[in-house]
């Protein structure tokens, strides 16, 4: 009897369950050597998901029996090993940078993000029936990972700023793929402006007097207390000071009244 040879499959399939004998081969014999016999074969499979030097190992035990003489049977164990080195593919969108302009504000510099997830691309030769996902978060993209977790959903509460998300996925043959993405969370809640309703500025020099927009601030604040705030007199943050001299004064009353706007900013970048 010619028994099928041991087989090593490299990057051809992903799983050995239900592997057909068209791939592994079958026993054969010279009919002339068994003129008065009626030979047939069957097999039983035993699969190992932990195997040295392989992703999976299947021991296929063949039995050839002669139905004319049932007490005559032959057995042989064929070893089939699977190696798959094709890495899982994380979808391009999962690794693309994202900007959140209108995330749900929670206060205290935090927002809620609900769609920070990853997924795999389709690949028939990638063994990802049971992928294992992990993620790490580098808050403020400063080289340190402060948050880690299991799964492919890193949604949750995040502070304003730029953060790096690292996705890692391991397939059923222990191939690993890693990718990074940056998420930028913008603070789109304007600060609250509180200013003096009126201030009196004495002009005691012919050159006049200079005032700064911050002089008009009373108690302005931002929803994120750690954010610095800035003040200007126009919708141009660089216009932060103004000068007044005698030309601004009514000579009859020795005083003058001028209405000005105060702009409060929490981000001048």
Short mmCIF file of C-alpha atoms in Angstrom, two decimals:
data_model
loop_
_atom_site.label_atom_id
_atom_site.label_comp_id
_atom_site.label_asym_id
_atom_site.label_seq_id
_atom_site.Cartn_x
_atom_site.Cartn_y
_atom_site.Cartn_z
CA UNK A 1 0.00 0.00 0.00
CA UNK A 2 1.28 3.43 -0.92
CA UNK A 3 0.48 5.76 1.94
CA UNK A 4 0.16 9.53 1.43
CA UNK A 5 3.25 11.45 2.41
CA UNK A 6 3.53 13.78 5.34
CA UNK A 7 2.57 17.25 4.20
CA UNK A 8 3.75 20.75 5.05
CA UNK A 9 1.45 23.56 3.91
CA UNK A 10 2.99 27.04 3.90
CA UNK A 11 0.79 30.09 3.30
CA UNK A 12 -1.72 28.02 1.32
CA UNK A 13 -4.62 27.73 3.76
CA UNK A 14 -5.47 28.96 7.23
CA UNK A 15 -7.03 26.03 9.03
CA UNK A 16 -6.71 22.25 8.96
CA UNK A 17 -10.25 21.50 10.03
CA UNK A 18 -12.10 19.70 7.25
CA UNK A 19 -9.06 19.71 4.98
CA UNK A 20 -9.86 17.50 2.01
CA UNK A 21 -7.90 14.51 0.80
CA UNK A 22 -7.50 16.21 -2.56
CA UNK A 23 -4.82 18.25 -0.77
CA UNK A 24 -3.35 15.58 1.50
CA UNK A 25 -3.55 12.62 -0.87
CA UNK A 26 -5.06 9.15 -0.26
CA UNK A 27 -3.73 5.59 0.03
CA UNK A 28 -3.28 3.72 -3.22
CA UNK A 29 -2.38 0.18 -4.21
CA UNK A 30 -1.76 -2.04 -7.17
CA UNK A 31 -5.02 -3.81 -7.88
CA UNK A 32 -3.08 -6.69 -9.36
CA UNK A 33 -1.49 -7.35 -5.99
CA UNK A 34 -4.91 -7.89 -4.42
CA UNK A 35 -6.81 -9.97 -7.01
CA UNK A 36 -9.32 -11.42 -4.57
CA UNK A 37 -9.77 -8.38 -2.38
CA UNK A 38 -12.17 -5.46 -2.06
CA UNK A 39 -10.08 -2.71 -0.50
CA UNK A 40 -11.37 0.60 0.76
CA UNK A 41 -10.08 3.26 3.14
CA UNK A 42 -11.27 5.63 5.85
CA UNK A 43 -9.50 8.08 8.13
CA UNK A 44 -9.78 9.75 11.52
CA UNK A 45 -8.29 13.17 12.28
CA UNK A 46 -6.69 14.47 15.44
CA UNK A 47 -5.81 18.16 15.32
CA UNK A 48 -3.33 20.01 17.53
CA UNK A 49 -3.61 23.79 17.84
CA UNK A 50 -0.30 24.04 19.66
CA UNK A 51 2.47 22.42 17.67
CA UNK A 52 6.20 22.97 17.67
CA UNK A 53 7.32 24.81 14.56
CA UNK A 54 3.82 25.06 13.11
CA UNK A 55 0.56 26.89 13.53
CA UNK A 56 -1.45 23.65 13.55
CA UNK A 57 -0.71 19.96 13.21
CA UNK A 58 -3.13 17.29 12.07
CA UNK A 59 -2.52 13.57 12.48
CA UNK A 60 -4.63 11.73 9.93
CA UNK A 61 -4.86 8.04 10.71
CA UNK A 62 -5.68 6.03 7.61
CA UNK A 63 -7.27 2.63 7.75
CA UNK A 64 -7.39 0.33 4.74
CA UNK A 65 -9.68 -2.66 5.10
CA UNK A 66 -10.34 -5.63 2.87
CA UNK A 67 -14.10 -6.24 2.84
CA UNK A 68 -13.52 -9.75 1.55
CA UNK A 69 -11.42 -10.47 4.63
CA UNK A 70 -12.45 -7.90 7.27
CA UNK A 71 -9.82 -9.14 9.69
CA UNK A 72 -7.23 -7.84 7.26
CA UNK A 73 -6.63 -4.14 7.78
CA UNK A 74 -3.74 -1.75 7.63
CA UNK A 75 -3.23 1.55 9.46
CA UNK A 76 -0.92 4.48 8.90
CA UNK A 77 -0.59 7.92 10.49
CA UNK A 78 0.04 10.82 8.16
CA UNK A 79 1.26 14.13 9.68
CA UNK A 80 0.02 17.37 8.10
CA UNK A 81 1.48 20.66 9.34
CA UNK A 82 0.29 24.17 8.64
CA UNK A 83 2.49 27.24 8.64
CA UNK A 84 1.01 30.63 7.83
CA UNK A 85 3.19 33.74 7.89
CA UNK A 86 0.76 36.14 6.23
CA UNK A 87 0.15 39.03 8.59
CA UNK A 88 -3.37 40.27 9.28
CA UNK A 89 -4.25 43.50 7.49
CA UNK A 90 -5.68 46.39 9.48
CA UNK A 91 -7.97 48.48 7.29
CA UNK A 92 -6.50 51.76 5.99
CA UNK A 93 -9.29 53.79 7.60
CA UNK A 94 -8.43 52.29 10.99
CA UNK A 95 -4.90 53.70 10.70
CA UNK A 96 -5.78 57.07 9.17
CA UNK A 97 -5.47 60.24 11.22
CA UNK A 98 -8.72 61.76 12.44
CA UNK A 99 -9.84 65.21 13.55
CA UNK A 100 -12.71 65.60 16.00
CA UNK A 101 -14.20 69.06 15.70
CA UNK A 102 -17.50 68.61 17.51
CA UNK A 103 -17.06 65.78 19.99
CA UNK A 104 -19.42 65.76 22.96
CA UNK A 105 -17.96 68.07 25.60
CA UNK A 106 -18.01 66.68 29.14
CA UNK A 107 -16.34 69.59 30.92
CA UNK A 108 -12.96 69.82 32.63
CA UNK A 109 -11.15 69.60 29.26
CA UNK A 110 -12.70 66.23 28.35
CA UNK A 111 -14.83 65.05 25.43
CA UNK A 112 -16.60 61.81 24.62
CA UNK A 113 -15.52 59.87 21.51
CA UNK A 114 -17.70 56.95 20.41
CA UNK A 115 -16.20 55.82 17.09
CA UNK A 116 -12.54 55.14 17.84
CA UNK A 117 -12.47 51.57 16.50
CA UNK A 118 -10.39 49.36 14.21
CA UNK A 119 -11.25 46.58 11.79
CA UNK A 120 -9.50 44.14 9.46
CA UNK A 121 -9.30 44.19 5.70
CA UNK A 122 -10.51 41.15 3.77
CA UNK A 123 -7.77 38.63 2.99
CA UNK A 124 -8.58 34.96 2.41
CA UNK A 125 -5.06 33.86 3.32
CA UNK A 126 -4.96 35.84 6.54
CA UNK A 127 -5.94 33.61 9.47
CA UNK A 128 -8.18 35.99 11.37
CA UNK A 129 -11.15 33.91 12.40
CA UNK A 130 -10.38 34.73 16.04
CA UNK A 131 -8.23 37.89 16.04
CA UNK A 132 -6.85 39.25 19.29
CA UNK A 133 -6.87 43.04 19.45
CA UNK A 134 -4.99 45.36 21.77
CA UNK A 135 -4.56 49.12 21.84
CA UNK A 136 -2.40 51.71 23.55
CA UNK A 137 -2.96 55.46 23.84
CA UNK A 138 -0.14 57.99 23.95
CA UNK A 139 -1.87 61.08 25.33
CA UNK A 140 -0.56 64.29 23.77
CA UNK A 141 1.74 62.23 21.48
CA UNK A 142 4.72 62.69 23.80
CA UNK A 143 6.17 59.18 23.52
CA UNK A 144 4.54 57.69 26.62
CA UNK A 145 1.58 55.31 26.62
CA UNK A 146 -0.75 56.14 29.49
CA UNK A 147 -3.75 53.99 28.50
CA UNK A 148 -3.94 50.41 27.24
CA UNK A 149 -6.72 47.91 26.71
CA UNK A 150 -7.93 44.79 24.96
CA UNK A 151 -10.27 44.79 21.99
CA UNK A 152 -10.63 46.97 18.93
CA UNK A 153 -12.73 49.75 20.48
CA UNK A 154 -10.81 52.52 22.23
CA UNK A 155 -13.78 54.87 22.50
CA UNK A 156 -14.10 56.83 25.71
CA UNK A 157 -13.19 60.11 27.37
CA UNK A 158 -10.25 62.06 25.99
CA UNK A 159 -8.75 65.48 26.70
CA UNK A 160 -8.31 68.17 24.08
CA UNK A 161 -5.11 67.83 22.08
CA UNK A 162 -3.31 65.46 19.73
CA UNK A 163 -3.05 61.83 20.82
CA UNK A 164 -1.50 58.73 19.26
CA UNK A 165 -3.45 55.48 19.07
CA UNK A 166 -1.57 52.22 18.50
CA UNK A 167 -3.56 49.24 17.26
CA UNK A 168 -2.16 45.71 17.51
CA UNK A 169 -3.84 42.58 16.16
CA UNK A 170 -2.67 38.97 16.40
CA UNK A 171 -4.11 36.29 14.13
CA UNK A 172 -4.67 32.60 14.78
CA UNK A 173 -1.10 31.77 13.71
CA UNK A 174 0.47 34.40 15.97
CA UNK A 175 1.24 36.82 13.16
CA UNK A 176 1.13 40.39 14.47
CA UNK A 177 0.36 43.68 12.76
CA UNK A 178 0.71 47.10 14.39
CA UNK A 179 -0.32 50.52 13.11
CA UNK A 180 -0.55 54.02 14.55
CA UNK A 181 -2.93 56.90 14.00
CA UNK A 182 -3.16 60.41 15.37
CA UNK A 183 -6.42 61.82 16.65
CA UNK A 184 -6.77 65.58 17.03
CA UNK A 185 -9.48 66.72 19.41
CA UNK A 186 -10.29 70.37 18.96
CA UNK A 187 -11.66 72.63 21.65
CA UNK A 188 -14.51 74.39 19.88
CA UNK A 189 -16.23 75.76 22.97
CA UNK A 190 -15.42 79.48 23.19
CA UNK A 191 -14.36 80.97 26.52
CA UNK A 192 -16.83 83.00 28.55
CA UNK A 193 -16.05 86.70 28.55
CA UNK A 194 -16.60 88.91 31.60
CA UNK A 195 -15.28 92.42 31.27
CA UNK A 196 -15.49 95.73 33.08
CA UNK A 197 -18.48 97.69 31.87
CA UNK A 198 -16.58 100.94 32.27
CA UNK A 199 -13.07 101.99 33.14
CA UNK A 200 -11.66 105.48 33.64
CA UNK A 201 -8.26 106.20 32.12
CA UNK A 202 -6.50 109.44 33.11
CA UNK A 203 -4.30 110.99 30.43
CA UNK A 204 -1.52 112.75 32.24
CA UNK A 205 1.03 113.05 29.45
CA UNK A 206 0.95 114.71 26.07
CA UNK A 207 2.02 111.45 24.47
CA UNK A 208 -1.21 109.89 25.72
CA UNK A 209 -1.67 106.51 27.40
CA UNK A 210 -1.60 102.92 26.24
CA UNK A 211 -4.11 100.34 27.45
CA UNK A 212 -4.16 96.60 26.94
CA UNK A 213 -7.16 94.42 26.23
CA UNK A 214 -6.36 92.41 29.35
CA UNK A 215 -6.95 95.61 31.40
CA UNK A 216 -10.66 95.26 30.62
CA UNK A 217 -10.87 91.65 31.80
CA UNK A 218 -12.92 91.10 34.92
CA UNK A 219 -13.33 87.34 35.29
CA UNK A 220 -13.22 85.69 31.88
CA UNK A 221 -12.70 81.92 31.89
CA UNK A 222 -12.51 78.88 29.62
CA UNK A 223 -14.36 75.58 30.01
CA UNK A 224 -10.92 73.99 30.25
CA UNK A 225 -9.30 75.66 33.27
CA UNK A 226 -5.78 74.70 32.20
CA UNK A 227 -6.11 76.60 28.92
CA UNK A 228 -4.58 80.09 28.90
CA UNK A 229 -6.85 82.81 27.57
CA UNK A 230 -5.91 85.82 25.51
CA UNK A 231 -7.50 89.22 24.91
CA UNK A 232 -7.71 91.53 21.93
CA UNK A 233 -9.63 94.59 20.77
CA UNK A 234 -10.49 93.16 17.35
CA UNK A 235 -11.17 89.85 15.63
CA UNK A 236 -7.44 89.73 15.20
CA UNK A 237 -5.72 88.38 18.25
CA UNK A 238 -2.60 90.45 17.55
CA UNK A 239 -4.47 93.73 18.25
CA UNK A 240 -3.99 93.60 22.00
CA UNK A 241 -3.32 97.25 22.84
CA UNK A 242 -4.68 100.70 22.01
CA UNK A 243 -3.45 104.26 22.59
CA UNK A 244 -5.49 107.28 23.66
CA UNK A 245 -4.34 110.90 23.71
CA UNK A 246 -5.82 114.37 23.95
CA UNK A 247 -7.44 114.04 20.54
CA UNK A 248 -9.86 111.59 22.13
CA UNK A 249 -11.02 114.14 24.70
CA UNK A 250 -13.82 116.72 24.32
CA UNK A 251 -12.12 119.99 25.13
CA UNK A 252 -15.35 121.43 26.55
CA UNK A 253 -15.79 118.71 29.13
CA UNK A 254 -12.17 117.57 29.43
CA UNK A 255 -13.37 113.99 29.02
CA UNK A 256 -14.24 111.53 26.33
CA UNK A 257 -16.29 108.34 26.05
CA UNK A 258 -15.42 105.55 23.64
CA UNK A 259 -17.08 102.17 23.19
CA UNK A 260 -14.69 99.32 22.46
CA UNK A 261 -15.03 95.55 22.01
CA UNK A 262 -13.16 92.95 24.02
CA UNK A 263 -12.40 89.64 22.33
CA UNK A 264 -11.48 86.63 24.49
CA UNK A 265 -9.60 83.69 22.99
CA UNK A 266 -8.60 80.27 24.27
CA UNK A 267 -6.56 79.23 21.24
CA UNK A 268 -4.39 81.49 19.11
CA UNK A 269 -2.55 78.79 17.15
#
